[in-house]
Coordinates of C-alpha atoms in Angstrom, one line a residue:
Chain A
M1 CA -0.1 0.6 0.1
A2 CA 3.1 2.2 0.3
S3 CA 4.2 1.3 -2.5
H4 CA 1.2 2.6 -4.0
R5 CA 0.8 6.1 -2.3
V6 CA 4.3 7.1 -2.8
G7 CA 3.8 6.7 -6.6
E8 CA 0.6 8.1 -6.9
T9 CA 1.6 11.3 -5.3
G10 CA -1.3 13.6 -4.4
F11 CA 1.7 15.8 -3.4
A12 CA 0.3 19.5 -2.7
D13 CA 4.2 21.1 -4.7
S14 CA 4.5 22.5 -7.8
G15 CA 3.7 20.1 -11.0
P16 CA 7.8 19.5 -12.6
S17 CA 8.6 18.4 -8.7
T18 CA 5.6 15.8 -8.6
R19 CA 6.2 14.7 -11.8
S20 CA 9.7 13.9 -11.8
L21 CA 9.6 12.2 -8.7
T22 CA 6.8 10.4 -10.3
D23 CA 9.6 10.0 -13.0
A24 CA 12.2 8.4 -11.0
I25 CA 10.3 6.3 -8.7
Q26 CA 9.5 4.7 -11.8
R27 CA 12.6 4.2 -12.8
T28 CA 14.0 3.2 -9.5
T29 CA 15.2 -0.4 -9.4
P30 CA 13.0 -3.7 -8.8
A31 CA 14.9 -4.0 -6.0
A32 CA 13.9 -0.2 -4.3
A33 CA 10.4 -1.0 -5.4
K34 CA 10.4 -4.0 -3.0
F35 CA 12.7 -1.6 -0.9
F36 CA 9.4 0.9 -0.6
D37 CA 7.2 -1.9 -0.1
Q38 CA 8.7 -3.5 2.7
E39 CA 10.8 -1.9 4.5
G40 CA 9.1 1.6 3.3
A41 CA 6.1 0.6 4.9
T42 CA 7.7 1.1 8.3
Y43 CA 9.2 4.3 7.1
F44 CA 6.1 5.9 5.9
G45 CA 4.0 4.6 8.5
E46 CA 5.8 6.9 10.7
L47 CA 5.4 9.5 8.1
E48 CA 1.8 8.6 7.6
E49 CA 1.6 9.3 12.1
A50 CA 3.5 12.3 11.7
L51 CA 0.9 13.6 8.7
L52 CA -1.7 12.6 10.4
Q53 CA -1.4 14.5 13.6
G54 CA -0.3 17.6 11.6
V55 CA -3.3 17.4 9.7
D56 CA -5.4 16.7 13.0
G57 CA -3.9 19.4 14.7
M58 CA -4.1 21.8 10.9
K59 CA -8.1 20.6 11.2
E60 CA -9.4 22.8 14.2
T61 CA -7.9 25.5 12.2
E62 CA -9.7 25.4 8.6
D63 CA -12.1 27.0 7.9
R64 CA -11.4 26.7 3.7
N65 CA -14.6 26.2 2.9
S66 CA -15.4 30.0 4.9
F67 CA -13.8 31.7 1.4
L68 CA -14.7 29.2 -0.9
G69 CA -18.6 29.3 -0.8
T70 CA -20.0 26.2 -1.7
K71 CA -17.6 24.4 -2.3
P72 CA -18.2 20.9 -2.5
P73 CA -16.0 19.3 0.1
T74 CA -15.1 16.7 -2.7
L75 CA -11.3 15.6 -3.9
E76 CA -11.5 18.9 -5.9
I77 CA -7.6 19.8 -5.6
F78 CA -7.9 22.8 -8.1
P79 CA -10.1 25.3 -6.8
P80 CA -11.2 27.8 -10.2
W81 CA -9.1 31.3 -9.1
P82 CA -5.7 30.3 -10.3
I83 CA -3.1 29.3 -8.0
R84 CA 0.5 29.0 -8.6
F85 CA 1.1 25.4 -7.6
Q86 CA -1.0 23.9 -10.1
K87 CA -0.3 20.1 -10.6
S88 CA -1.2 18.1 -13.3
P89 CA -4.0 15.2 -12.3
R90 CA -2.2 12.9 -13.6
G91 CA 0.1 12.1 -10.5
I92 CA -3.5 12.2 -8.6
N93 CA -5.4 8.6 -7.8
L94 CA -6.4 8.6 -4.6
K95 CA -6.7 4.4 -3.6
A96 CA -9.7 3.2 -1.1
A97 CA -7.5 4.3 1.9
R98 CA -7.1 7.8 0.4
S99 CA -11.0 7.6 0.2
T100 CA -11.8 6.7 3.4
D101 CA -9.5 9.5 4.9
S102 CA -10.8 12.1 2.4
G103 CA -14.6 11.0 3.7
S104 CA -13.4 11.7 7.3
A105 CA -12.0 14.7 6.0
Q106 CA -15.5 15.3 4.8
K107 CA -17.0 14.7 8.1
T108 CA -14.3 17.4 9.1
V109 CA -14.2 19.7 6.7
S110 CA -18.7 19.9 7.3
H111 CA -18.1 20.5 10.8
L112 CA -15.8 22.7 10.6
E113 CA -17.4 24.4 8.1
S114 CA -19.8 25.2 11.0
E115 CA -17.2 26.8 12.9
S116 CA -16.8 30.8 13.7
P117 CA -14.1 32.4 11.6
G118 CA -12.4 33.4 15.2
S119 CA -11.1 29.8 15.4
S120 CA -9.4 30.2 12.0
R121 CA -8.1 33.6 13.0
R122 CA -6.8 31.5 16.4
A123 CA -4.9 29.7 14.4
S124 CA -3.6 31.5 11.9
S125 CA -0.6 31.8 13.9
D126 CA 0.1 28.4 14.1
Q127 CA -0.8 28.0 9.8
S128 CA 2.4 29.5 9.0
A129 CA 4.7 27.4 10.9
D130 CA 2.3 24.4 10.8
N131 CA 2.6 24.5 6.8
T132 CA 5.6 24.9 6.9
H133 CA 6.2 21.1 8.7
L134 CA 3.7 19.8 6.8
Q135 CA 4.5 21.2 3.9
E136 CA 8.0 18.9 4.0
M137 CA 6.2 15.6 5.5
M138 CA 4.0 16.3 2.9
M139 CA 6.5 15.3 0.2
A140 CA 7.1 11.3 1.0
S141 CA 2.9 10.6 2.0
G142 CA 0.4 11.4 0.1
E143 CA -3.0 13.6 2.7
S144 CA -2.7 16.1 0.3
Q145 CA -6.4 17.4 0.0
E146 CA -6.2 19.3 3.3
K147 CA -3.6 20.7 3.1
T148 CA -3.8 21.9 -0.8
K149 CA -6.7 23.8 0.4
M150 CA -4.9 25.1 3.6
T151 CA -2.6 26.5 1.0
A152 CA -4.6 28.0 -1.4
S153 CA -6.6 29.3 1.6
A154 CA -3.2 30.9 3.1
A155 CA -2.4 32.2 -0.1
R156 CA -5.1 33.9 -0.3
K157 CA -6.5 34.8 3.3
D158 CA -4.6 38.3 4.1
G159 CA -5.2 39.1 0.5
K160 CA -2.1 40.4 -1.6
V161 CA -0.1 41.4 0.9
L162 CA 1.6 37.7 2.1
D163 CA 1.3 36.3 -1.2
A164 CA 5.3 36.7 -2.3
K165 CA 6.6 36.4 1.1
T166 CA 4.2 32.6 1.1
L167 CA 5.3 31.9 -2.4
R168 CA 8.7 32.4 -1.6
R169 CA 8.6 30.0 1.7
L170 CA 6.8 27.3 -0.4
A171 CA 9.9 27.6 -3.5
Q172 CA 12.0 27.1 -0.2
N173 CA 9.9 24.0 0.7
R174 CA 9.7 22.8 -2.5
E175 CA 13.3 23.2 -2.7
A176 CA 14.0 21.5 0.7
A177 CA 11.3 18.5 -0.5
R178 CA 13.7 18.1 -3.3
K179 CA 16.8 18.2 -1.3
S180 CA 15.5 15.4 0.7
R181 CA 14.3 14.0 -2.2
L182 CA 17.7 13.3 -3.4
R183 CA 19.1 12.4 0.0
K184 CA 16.5 9.7 0.1
K185 CA 17.1 8.2 -3.0
A186 CA 20.6 8.5 -2.4
Y187 CA 20.7 6.1 0.1
V188 CA 18.4 3.8 -1.1
Q189 CA 20.7 3.5 -3.4
Q190 CA 23.5 3.1 -1.5
L191 CA 21.9 0.3 0.6
E192 CA 21.0 -2.0 -2.3
S193 CA 24.4 -2.0 -3.4
S194 CA 25.9 -3.1 -0.1
R195 CA 22.7 -5.6 0.3
I196 CA 24.1 -6.8 -3.4
R197 CA 27.4 -7.3 -2.0
L198 CA 27.0 -8.5 1.5
Q199 CA 25.2 -11.3 -0.4
Q200 CA 28.0 -11.6 -2.8
I201 CA 30.5 -12.1 0.2
E202 CA 28.7 -14.3 2.4
Q203 CA 29.0 -16.6 -1.1
D204 CA 32.0 -16.3 -1.3
L205 CA 32.3 -17.3 2.0
H206 CA 30.1 -20.2 2.0
R207 CA 32.1 -21.2 -0.7
A208 CA 35.3 -21.0 0.6
R209 CA 34.2 -22.6 4.2
S210 CA 32.7 -25.9 2.3
Q211 CA 36.5 -26.6 0.5
G212 CA 37.9 -26.4 4.2
L213 CA 40.0 -22.9 3.6
F214 CA 39.4 -20.2 6.4
L215 CA 41.0 -17.2 5.2
G216 CA 40.3 -15.0 8.6
A217 CA 42.0 -18.2 10.4
A218 CA 44.9 -18.2 8.2
G219 CA 44.8 -14.4 8.1
T220 CA 45.3 -14.0 11.8
L221 CA 47.9 -16.6 11.9
N222 CA 50.4 -15.0 9.9
G223 CA 49.4 -11.8 10.2
A224 CA 48.3 -10.1 6.7
I225 CA 47.5 -13.3 3.6
S226 CA 49.2 -11.2 1.1
T227 CA 46.7 -9.8 -1.4
G228 CA 48.3 -12.3 -4.7
A229 CA 47.6 -15.3 -2.6
A230 CA 44.3 -13.7 -1.5
M231 CA 43.2 -13.3 -5.4
F232 CA 45.0 -16.6 -6.2
D233 CA 42.3 -18.4 -3.5
M234 CA 39.6 -16.3 -5.6
E235 CA 40.5 -17.3 -9.3
Y236 CA 41.1 -20.7 -7.4
A237 CA 37.7 -21.3 -6.3
R238 CA 36.3 -20.4 -9.2
W239 CA 38.2 -22.1 -11.7
L240 CA 36.7 -25.1 -9.2
E241 CA 33.5 -24.5 -9.6
E242 CA 34.3 -24.7 -14.0
N243 CA 36.1 -27.1 -12.8
S244 CA 33.3 -29.4 -12.0
R245 CA 30.9 -28.0 -14.6
H246 CA 33.4 -29.4 -16.5
M247 CA 33.5 -33.0 -15.4
S248 CA 29.7 -33.2 -14.9
D249 CA 29.8 -32.3 -19.0
L250 CA 32.0 -34.8 -19.2
R251 CA 30.0 -37.4 -17.5
A252 CA 27.2 -36.4 -19.7
A253 CA 28.7 -37.6 -22.7
L254 CA 29.9 -40.6 -21.8
Q255 CA 27.0 -41.8 -20.3
A256 CA 25.5 -40.9 -23.8
H257 CA 27.7 -42.1 -25.7
L258 CA 28.9 -38.9 -27.9
P259 CA 30.8 -39.5 -30.8
D260 CA 34.0 -38.6 -30.6
A261 CA 33.9 -35.8 -32.3
N262 CA 31.9 -34.0 -29.3
L263 CA 34.0 -36.0 -26.7
G264 CA 37.5 -34.2 -28.4
V265 CA 35.8 -30.9 -27.7
I266 CA 34.7 -31.7 -24.4
L267 CA 38.2 -32.6 -23.9
D268 CA 40.1 -30.1 -25.1
H269 CA 38.2 -27.2 -22.6
C270 CA 39.0 -29.5 -20.4
I271 CA 42.6 -29.2 -20.9
S272 CA 42.5 -25.3 -21.4
H273 CA 41.1 -25.2 -18.0
Y274 CA 44.5 -27.1 -16.8
D275 CA 46.2 -24.7 -18.4
D276 CA 44.4 -22.1 -17.4
L277 CA 45.5 -23.2 -13.6
F278 CA 49.2 -23.8 -14.8
Q279 CA 48.9 -19.6 -15.7
L280 CA 47.6 -19.0 -12.4
K281 CA 50.3 -20.5 -10.3
A282 CA 52.6 -19.7 -12.1
A283 CA 51.3 -15.7 -11.8
V284 CA 50.9 -16.3 -8.5
A285 CA 54.1 -17.9 -8.0
K286 CA 56.4 -14.5 -9.3
T287 CA 54.9 -12.7 -6.1
D288 CA 54.6 -15.2 -3.3
V289 CA 55.3 -18.4 -4.1
F290 CA 55.2 -19.6 -0.6
H291 CA 52.0 -20.2 -0.8
L292 CA 51.4 -22.3 -3.4
F293 CA 54.9 -24.0 -1.6
N294 CA 53.2 -24.7 1.8
G295 CA 49.9 -25.5 0.1
T296 CA 47.6 -22.7 1.8
W297 CA 45.3 -22.6 -1.3
K298 CA 45.0 -26.6 -0.7
T299 CA 42.5 -28.3 1.3
P300 CA 43.8 -30.4 4.9
A301 CA 43.7 -34.0 2.9
E302 CA 45.0 -32.5 -0.3
R303 CA 48.0 -31.3 1.6
C304 CA 48.8 -34.7 2.8
F305 CA 49.8 -35.2 -0.5
L306 CA 51.6 -31.9 -1.5
W307 CA 54.8 -32.4 -3.3
M308 CA 55.9 -29.0 -4.5
G309 CA 53.4 -27.0 -4.5
G310 CA 50.7 -29.5 -5.9
F311 CA 49.9 -33.0 -6.8
R312 CA 52.7 -35.7 -8.0
P313 CA 51.8 -36.8 -11.1
S314 CA 53.7 -40.5 -10.7
E315 CA 50.6 -40.7 -8.1
L316 CA 48.2 -39.2 -10.6
I317 CA 49.2 -41.8 -13.0
K318 CA 49.1 -44.7 -11.0
M319 CA 45.6 -43.9 -9.8
V320 CA 44.4 -43.2 -13.2
M321 CA 45.6 -46.7 -14.5
A322 CA 43.5 -47.9 -12.2
Q323 CA 40.7 -46.8 -13.4
V324 CA 41.1 -46.8 -17.3
D325 CA 41.1 -50.5 -17.5
P326 CA 40.7 -52.0 -21.0
L327 CA 44.4 -51.2 -22.4
T328 CA 46.3 -52.1 -25.4
D329 CA 49.8 -53.5 -24.8
Q330 CA 51.0 -50.6 -26.9
Q331 CA 48.3 -48.0 -24.3
L332 CA 50.2 -50.1 -21.3
M333 CA 53.6 -49.7 -22.3
G334 CA 53.1 -46.0 -23.2
I335 CA 51.5 -45.2 -19.8
C336 CA 54.2 -47.3 -17.9
S337 CA 56.7 -45.3 -19.5
L338 CA 55.3 -42.2 -18.6
Q339 CA 54.7 -42.6 -14.8
Q340 CA 58.6 -44.4 -14.5
S341 CA 59.9 -41.0 -17.0
S342 CA 57.4 -38.8 -14.4
Q343 CA 58.6 -41.0 -11.3
Q344 CA 62.9 -40.1 -12.2
A345 CA 61.5 -36.2 -12.8
E346 CA 60.5 -35.8 -9.8
E347 CA 63.1 -38.1 -7.8
A348 CA 65.9 -35.7 -9.8
L349 CA 63.7 -32.0 -8.5
S350 CA 62.9 -33.5 -5.0
Q351 CA 66.6 -34.2 -4.7
G352 CA 67.7 -30.8 -5.7
L353 CA 65.2 -28.7 -3.3
E354 CA 67.4 -31.0 -0.2
Q355 CA 70.8 -29.7 -1.8
L356 CA 69.3 -26.2 -1.7
H357 CA 67.4 -26.9 1.7
H358 CA 71.1 -27.5 2.3
S359 CA 72.7 -24.8 1.2
L360 CA 70.4 -22.1 3.4
A361 CA 70.8 -23.7 6.4
E362 CA 74.3 -23.9 5.9
T363 CA 74.5 -20.2 4.7
V364 CA 72.2 -18.6 7.8
A365 CA 74.6 -21.1 10.3
A366 CA 77.4 -19.2 8.7
G367 CA 75.7 -15.8 9.3
G368 CA 75.9 -16.7 12.9
A369 CA 79.4 -17.4 12.9
L370 CA 79.2 -13.6 11.8
S371 CA 77.7 -12.4 14.6
L372 CA 80.4 -13.7 16.7
G373 CA 83.1 -11.8 14.8
D374 CA 84.4 -8.6 15.8
G375 CA 83.2 -6.3 18.5
G376 CA 80.2 -5.0 17.9
G377 CA 78.5 -3.2 15.1
G378 CA 81.4 -2.1 12.7
I379 CA 81.0 -1.8 9.1
G380 CA 82.2 -4.5 8.6
D381 CA 79.9 -6.3 9.8
V382 CA 77.1 -4.7 8.7
G383 CA 78.5 -5.3 4.9
N384 CA 79.1 -9.3 6.3
Y385 CA 75.0 -9.3 7.4
M386 CA 74.6 -7.9 4.0
S387 CA 75.6 -9.8 2.0
F388 CA 75.2 -12.8 3.4
M389 CA 71.6 -12.3 3.9
A390 CA 71.7 -11.8 -0.1
A391 CA 73.0 -15.0 -0.7
A392 CA 70.4 -16.6 1.7
L393 CA 67.4 -14.5 -0.3
G394 CA 68.9 -15.8 -3.8
K395 CA 68.7 -19.3 -2.5
L396 CA 64.8 -18.7 -1.3
A397 CA 64.3 -16.8 -4.7
S398 CA 65.5 -20.3 -6.8
I399 CA 62.5 -22.1 -5.5
E400 CA 60.1 -20.5 -7.3
G401 CA 62.2 -22.0 -9.8
F402 CA 62.2 -26.1 -8.6
V403 CA 57.8 -25.2 -8.0
R404 CA 57.6 -23.7 -11.8
E405 CA 59.2 -26.8 -13.1
A406 CA 56.6 -29.5 -10.9
D407 CA 54.3 -27.2 -12.4
N408 CA 55.6 -27.5 -15.9
L409 CA 55.9 -31.5 -15.0
R410 CA 52.5 -31.6 -13.6
Q411 CA 51.1 -29.7 -16.9
Q412 CA 53.2 -32.2 -19.8
T413 CA 51.8 -35.0 -17.6
F414 CA 48.2 -33.9 -18.7
H415 CA 49.0 -33.5 -22.0
Q416 CA 50.9 -36.9 -22.2
L417 CA 47.5 -38.7 -20.6
R418 CA 45.8 -36.8 -23.8
R419 CA 48.1 -38.5 -25.7
R420 CA 48.9 -41.7 -25.4
L421 CA 45.2 -43.1 -24.9
T422 CA 42.0 -42.7 -27.1
M423 CA 39.3 -39.7 -26.3
R424 CA 36.8 -42.6 -24.5
Q425 CA 40.1 -43.6 -22.5
T426 CA 41.2 -39.6 -21.4
A427 CA 37.6 -38.5 -20.8
R428 CA 37.3 -41.4 -17.9
C429 CA 40.6 -40.7 -16.8
F430 CA 39.7 -36.4 -16.5
L431 CA 37.2 -37.9 -14.6
A432 CA 38.7 -39.7 -12.7
I433 CA 41.2 -37.5 -11.5
G434 CA 38.2 -34.9 -11.0
E435 CA 36.1 -37.3 -8.8
Y436 CA 39.0 -37.9 -6.8
Y437 CA 40.0 -35.1 -5.9
T438 CA 36.5 -33.4 -5.0
R439 CA 36.3 -36.8 -2.7
L440 CA 39.5 -35.8 -1.4
R441 CA 38.4 -32.5 -1.0
A442 CA 34.9 -33.6 0.3
L443 CA 36.7 -35.4 3.2
S444 CA 38.6 -31.9 3.8
S445 CA 35.5 -30.2 5.0
L446 CA 33.8 -33.4 6.8
W447 CA 37.4 -33.3 9.0
A448 CA 36.9 -29.8 9.1
S449 CA 33.5 -30.1 11.2
R450 CA 33.3 -33.7 12.5
P451 CA 31.9 -33.2 16.5
R452 CA 34.6 -33.9 18.3
D453 CA 32.3 -36.3 21.4
H454 CA 31.2 -39.4 21.8
C455 CA 31.4 -41.6 18.7
R456 CA 27.8 -42.8 18.3
K457 CA 27.2 -39.1 17.8
Q458 CA 30.0 -39.5 15.5
Y459 CA 29.1 -42.5 13.6
I460 CA 25.5 -40.8 13.1
W461 CA 26.7 -37.3 11.4
L462 CA 28.5 -39.7 8.9
Q463 CA 26.2 -41.2 8.3
K464 CA 23.9 -38.1 7.5
F465 CA 26.4 -36.2 5.4
A466 CA 26.9 -39.5 3.7
C467 CA 22.9 -39.6 2.6
Q468 CA 23.0 -35.9 1.6
Q469 CA 26.7 -36.5 -0.5
F470 CA 24.5 -39.2 -2.2
T471 CA 21.7 -37.2 -3.3
R472 CA 23.7 -34.4 -4.2
T473 CA 25.7 -36.0 -6.5
D474 CA 24.4 -38.0 -9.7
R475 CA 26.2 -41.1 -8.4
I476 CA 23.4 -43.6 -7.3
Y477 CA 24.2 -46.7 -5.3
S478 CA 21.8 -49.4 -7.0
S479 CA 22.2 -52.1 -4.4
L480 CA 21.3 -51.8 -1.5
D481 CA 24.1 -54.4 -0.3
Q482 CA 26.6 -51.3 -1.1
C483 CA 24.9 -49.5 1.2
Q484 CA 25.6 -51.6 3.8
L485 CA 29.0 -52.6 3.3
D486 CA 29.5 -48.7 3.2
K487 CA 28.3 -49.0 6.8
T488 CA 29.8 -51.2 8.1
L489 CA 33.4 -50.1 6.6
A490 CA 32.4 -46.3 8.1
I491 CA 32.0 -47.9 11.8
Q492 CA 35.2 -49.4 11.6
A493 CA 37.0 -46.7 9.9
Y494 CA 35.2 -44.7 12.8
E495 CA 36.2 -46.8 15.4
A496 CA 39.5 -47.3 14.6
I497 CA 40.4 -43.4 15.0
Chain B
M1 CA 98.5 3.8 -60.6
Q2 CA 97.3 6.6 -58.1
Y3 CA 94.2 4.5 -58.3
H4 CA 95.7 1.4 -56.9
A5 CA 97.5 3.5 -54.2
A6 CA 94.8 5.6 -53.2
A7 CA 93.1 1.5 -53.2
A8 CA 96.3 0.1 -50.8
A9 CA 96.2 2.5 -48.3
A10 CA 92.4 3.0 -48.2
A11 CA 92.6 -1.7 -47.8
E12 CA 95.0 -1.0 -45.2
A13 CA 92.8 1.6 -43.5
W14 CA 89.7 -0.7 -44.1
G15 CA 92.5 -3.5 -42.9
Y16 CA 93.2 -1.8 -39.2
M17 CA 89.0 -1.1 -38.1
A18 CA 88.2 -5.2 -39.4
A19 CA 91.1 -6.1 -37.1
A20 CA 89.8 -3.5 -33.8
A21 CA 86.7 -4.5 -34.6
A22 CA 87.6 -8.4 -34.6
A23 CA 89.7 -7.7 -31.9
R24 CA 86.9 -6.4 -30.0
G25 CA 84.1 -9.2 -31.0
A26 CA 86.5 -11.6 -29.9
T27 CA 86.0 -11.9 -26.6
T28 CA 82.2 -13.0 -27.5
M29 CA 82.9 -15.2 -30.4
D30 CA 85.7 -17.0 -28.5
A31 CA 83.2 -17.4 -25.5
L32 CA 80.8 -18.7 -28.1
G33 CA 82.6 -20.7 -29.7
R34 CA 84.1 -22.6 -26.5
V35 CA 80.8 -23.4 -25.3
E36 CA 80.0 -24.8 -28.9
R37 CA 83.3 -26.4 -28.9
L38 CA 82.8 -28.0 -25.5
A39 CA 79.6 -28.7 -26.4
A40 CA 80.7 -30.9 -28.7
E41 CA 83.4 -32.4 -26.7
S42 CA 81.3 -35.4 -25.0
A43 CA 77.3 -37.2 -25.8
V44 CA 76.0 -35.3 -22.7
V45 CA 76.9 -31.9 -22.0
I46 CA 76.0 -29.7 -18.7
F47 CA 76.8 -26.6 -18.4
S48 CA 76.3 -25.4 -14.5
V49 CA 76.8 -23.5 -11.4
S50 CA 78.4 -25.6 -8.6
T51 CA 76.0 -23.6 -6.2
C52 CA 73.4 -24.1 -8.5
C53 CA 70.5 -26.4 -6.8
M54 CA 68.7 -26.9 -10.3
C55 CA 71.9 -28.1 -12.2
H56 CA 72.3 -30.4 -9.2
A57 CA 68.5 -31.9 -10.1
V58 CA 69.5 -32.2 -13.8
K59 CA 72.9 -33.9 -12.9
R60 CA 70.7 -36.4 -11.0
L61 CA 68.4 -37.2 -13.1
F62 CA 70.8 -38.0 -15.8
C63 CA 72.8 -39.9 -13.6
S64 CA 69.4 -41.5 -12.7
M65 CA 68.7 -42.9 -16.2
G66 CA 71.8 -44.3 -16.5
V67 CA 73.7 -41.3 -18.4
S68 CA 77.1 -40.1 -16.9
P69 CA 77.0 -36.9 -18.2
T70 CA 80.2 -34.0 -18.8
V71 CA 80.0 -31.1 -16.5
V72 CA 80.9 -28.0 -17.2
E73 CA 81.4 -26.1 -13.7
L74 CA 81.1 -22.4 -15.3
D75 CA 82.3 -20.6 -12.0
E76 CA 85.1 -22.6 -11.8
D77 CA 86.3 -21.7 -15.3
P78 CA 88.8 -18.0 -16.2
R79 CA 85.8 -17.3 -19.2
G80 CA 83.3 -18.2 -17.1
K81 CA 81.2 -15.4 -16.6
E82 CA 81.4 -14.8 -20.8
M83 CA 80.0 -18.0 -21.3
E84 CA 77.3 -17.7 -19.2
R85 CA 76.2 -14.6 -21.2
A86 CA 76.7 -16.4 -24.5
L87 CA 74.3 -19.3 -23.0
A88 CA 72.4 -17.0 -22.0
R89 CA 72.4 -14.8 -25.7
L90 CA 71.5 -18.8 -27.2
L91 CA 68.5 -19.4 -25.0
G92 CA 67.1 -16.7 -25.9
Y93 CA 66.5 -13.9 -23.6
G94 CA 66.8 -10.7 -24.0
G95 CA 69.2 -8.7 -21.4
P96 CA 71.0 -9.9 -18.3
V97 CA 69.9 -12.5 -17.0
A98 CA 69.3 -12.6 -13.2
G99 CA 72.0 -14.4 -11.0
G100 CA 72.8 -17.5 -12.9
A101 CA 69.6 -18.4 -13.9
A102 CA 70.7 -19.2 -17.9
V103 CA 72.3 -22.4 -16.1
P104 CA 71.7 -25.2 -16.3
V105 CA 72.0 -25.7 -20.0
V106 CA 72.4 -29.4 -21.7
F107 CA 73.8 -30.0 -24.7
I108 CA 72.8 -33.6 -25.8
G109 CA 75.1 -34.5 -29.1
G110 CA 76.4 -31.8 -29.7
K111 CA 73.7 -29.8 -30.0
L112 CA 71.8 -27.8 -28.1
V113 CA 68.6 -29.3 -26.2
G114 CA 67.8 -26.4 -23.4
A115 CA 67.4 -25.1 -20.1
M116 CA 65.6 -27.8 -17.0
D117 CA 62.1 -26.7 -18.6
R118 CA 62.9 -28.3 -21.5
V119 CA 64.5 -30.9 -20.4
M120 CA 62.1 -32.3 -18.5
A121 CA 59.6 -32.1 -21.0
A122 CA 61.8 -34.3 -23.6
H123 CA 61.9 -36.6 -20.7
I124 CA 57.7 -37.2 -20.5
N125 CA 57.3 -36.3 -23.4
G126 CA 59.5 -39.4 -24.4
S127 CA 61.8 -37.9 -26.8
L128 CA 64.6 -38.3 -24.2
V129 CA 65.6 -41.0 -24.5
P130 CA 66.1 -41.2 -28.2
L131 CA 67.7 -38.6 -28.1
L132 CA 70.7 -39.8 -25.8
K133 CA 70.6 -43.1 -27.7
E134 CA 71.3 -41.8 -31.0
A135 CA 74.3 -39.5 -29.2
G136 CA 75.8 -43.4 -27.9
A137 CA 75.6 -41.9 -24.2
L138 CA 72.8 -44.9 -23.5
W139 CA 72.9 -48.2 -24.8
L140 CA 70.4 -50.9 -24.2

């Protein structure tokens, strides 16, 4: 109701400003209109009350019809004589609610008609003050009839002497009203934008929580999380979402037994998506390599398997080999040789990193020897300290090279898998990889939210989570036996903890 | 005759200039030439720096494959700095490279394979082993 009142104005204001407000209100977003519906209701309710009080205050002083002669107390707001603040009747479209008000006002009018002019004179002093007050309150609500007649009568009351003054006052009122309207509009827009921002933040938080990342906790532990790392975390979250979309595409394509050409297109998308991830990682490695290296971007369960800022390619190949069963001999040999060469490369990189550890430890230890040197704080000491620090810094910087080489290895592994397997096998392989990591991430979130109480409570909670998972994913276990099996396994696993 | 004399004088002048230019560019030409000469000497040649850990990694990679590479430690060579610059240019780095990032560089059978990332990619590709066999570094 309040919205209707606002939209269909009965302002006793000049035409142009009323029109502008109507247009403004019609131009506001549906969200803003909703604001008027919901939150605005209370706002306008308050205004209405104030208004009615004001009107009540005015009712006693009304004697509009003493000058209007036999003017019927209808909704006619435009008396026949010229008034400066004439407005278009377009804005006036009173609802039933208002008509009841007008009905009451009519009664009041007829009641007041019988009043002596003395009462009007008594209250005339209040009129000017009340006029201003009323004018400003009228802007947002729609009880217009009495006020219009009030202002009309006030203008004509003392003849032409007051005209200019009143007009000036009215103009000032109009300005004030316009300003307050603009202010309100700005406030509404601000509210809307912050509401949308709050929604987005909540979504991000929810997403981050579901992956087991606690950015707030990490931030407070390490001081400030660097902006490059924070940005990478957000982009990674987005990457994960898109990855799950690719996985469901792949699953659908495999189940529908699409021809190889279509499958190839989807596979190309998947591969280029992985390439995007490696590009993201390369970008953050330049600014904050330790964010990658320490695995803060991964969930806890994934972090168990962390090797040089990511997964270990040979482990991935091993996992895949079990899933992609019908392999020809040649393919089997190809995958085995891929696994072997990947293992050799990983071993080489690990040994290089170990060498880096030794050398860094030696450098830092040698820094201690410096401090025991010649007495305190000579320039030579500072120079030595700086050179030792520079050497240590150089060694630390080479970690970026190792992470880069490891990512290069991972990227090559994906491309080689694509090359050495058929389309369907590659699709099954990528799907297996995606699902493996999804399950690992689910394990992480489960771990983060597990209740620490009695074992039985834990089991019930686990069962509930498992049921949710199975309804959420597309997998439906066909046999009940499998469900039972899982249940006993779950109980065993829990009792083992 | 006058003409010939003038030409001879000009040729002399040109000769001096050519010699000077040769002397200036001799060091870089020399370094690159040295690099190539060293690379051609064995089947597998690794240019490395003794303190670089990535060089250590590449050495361990070849050892794990059963190859015994020839390692040239540039920090122990008197002309190491220039050779490092020549290698950087070979790899295609525009300006000066940060702190010895030009190494390690691997040559197989006298031909440039590249830095660590190329070597890794070739190994995963499956093209490294045939290359080694071709150069005679691997038997089997």
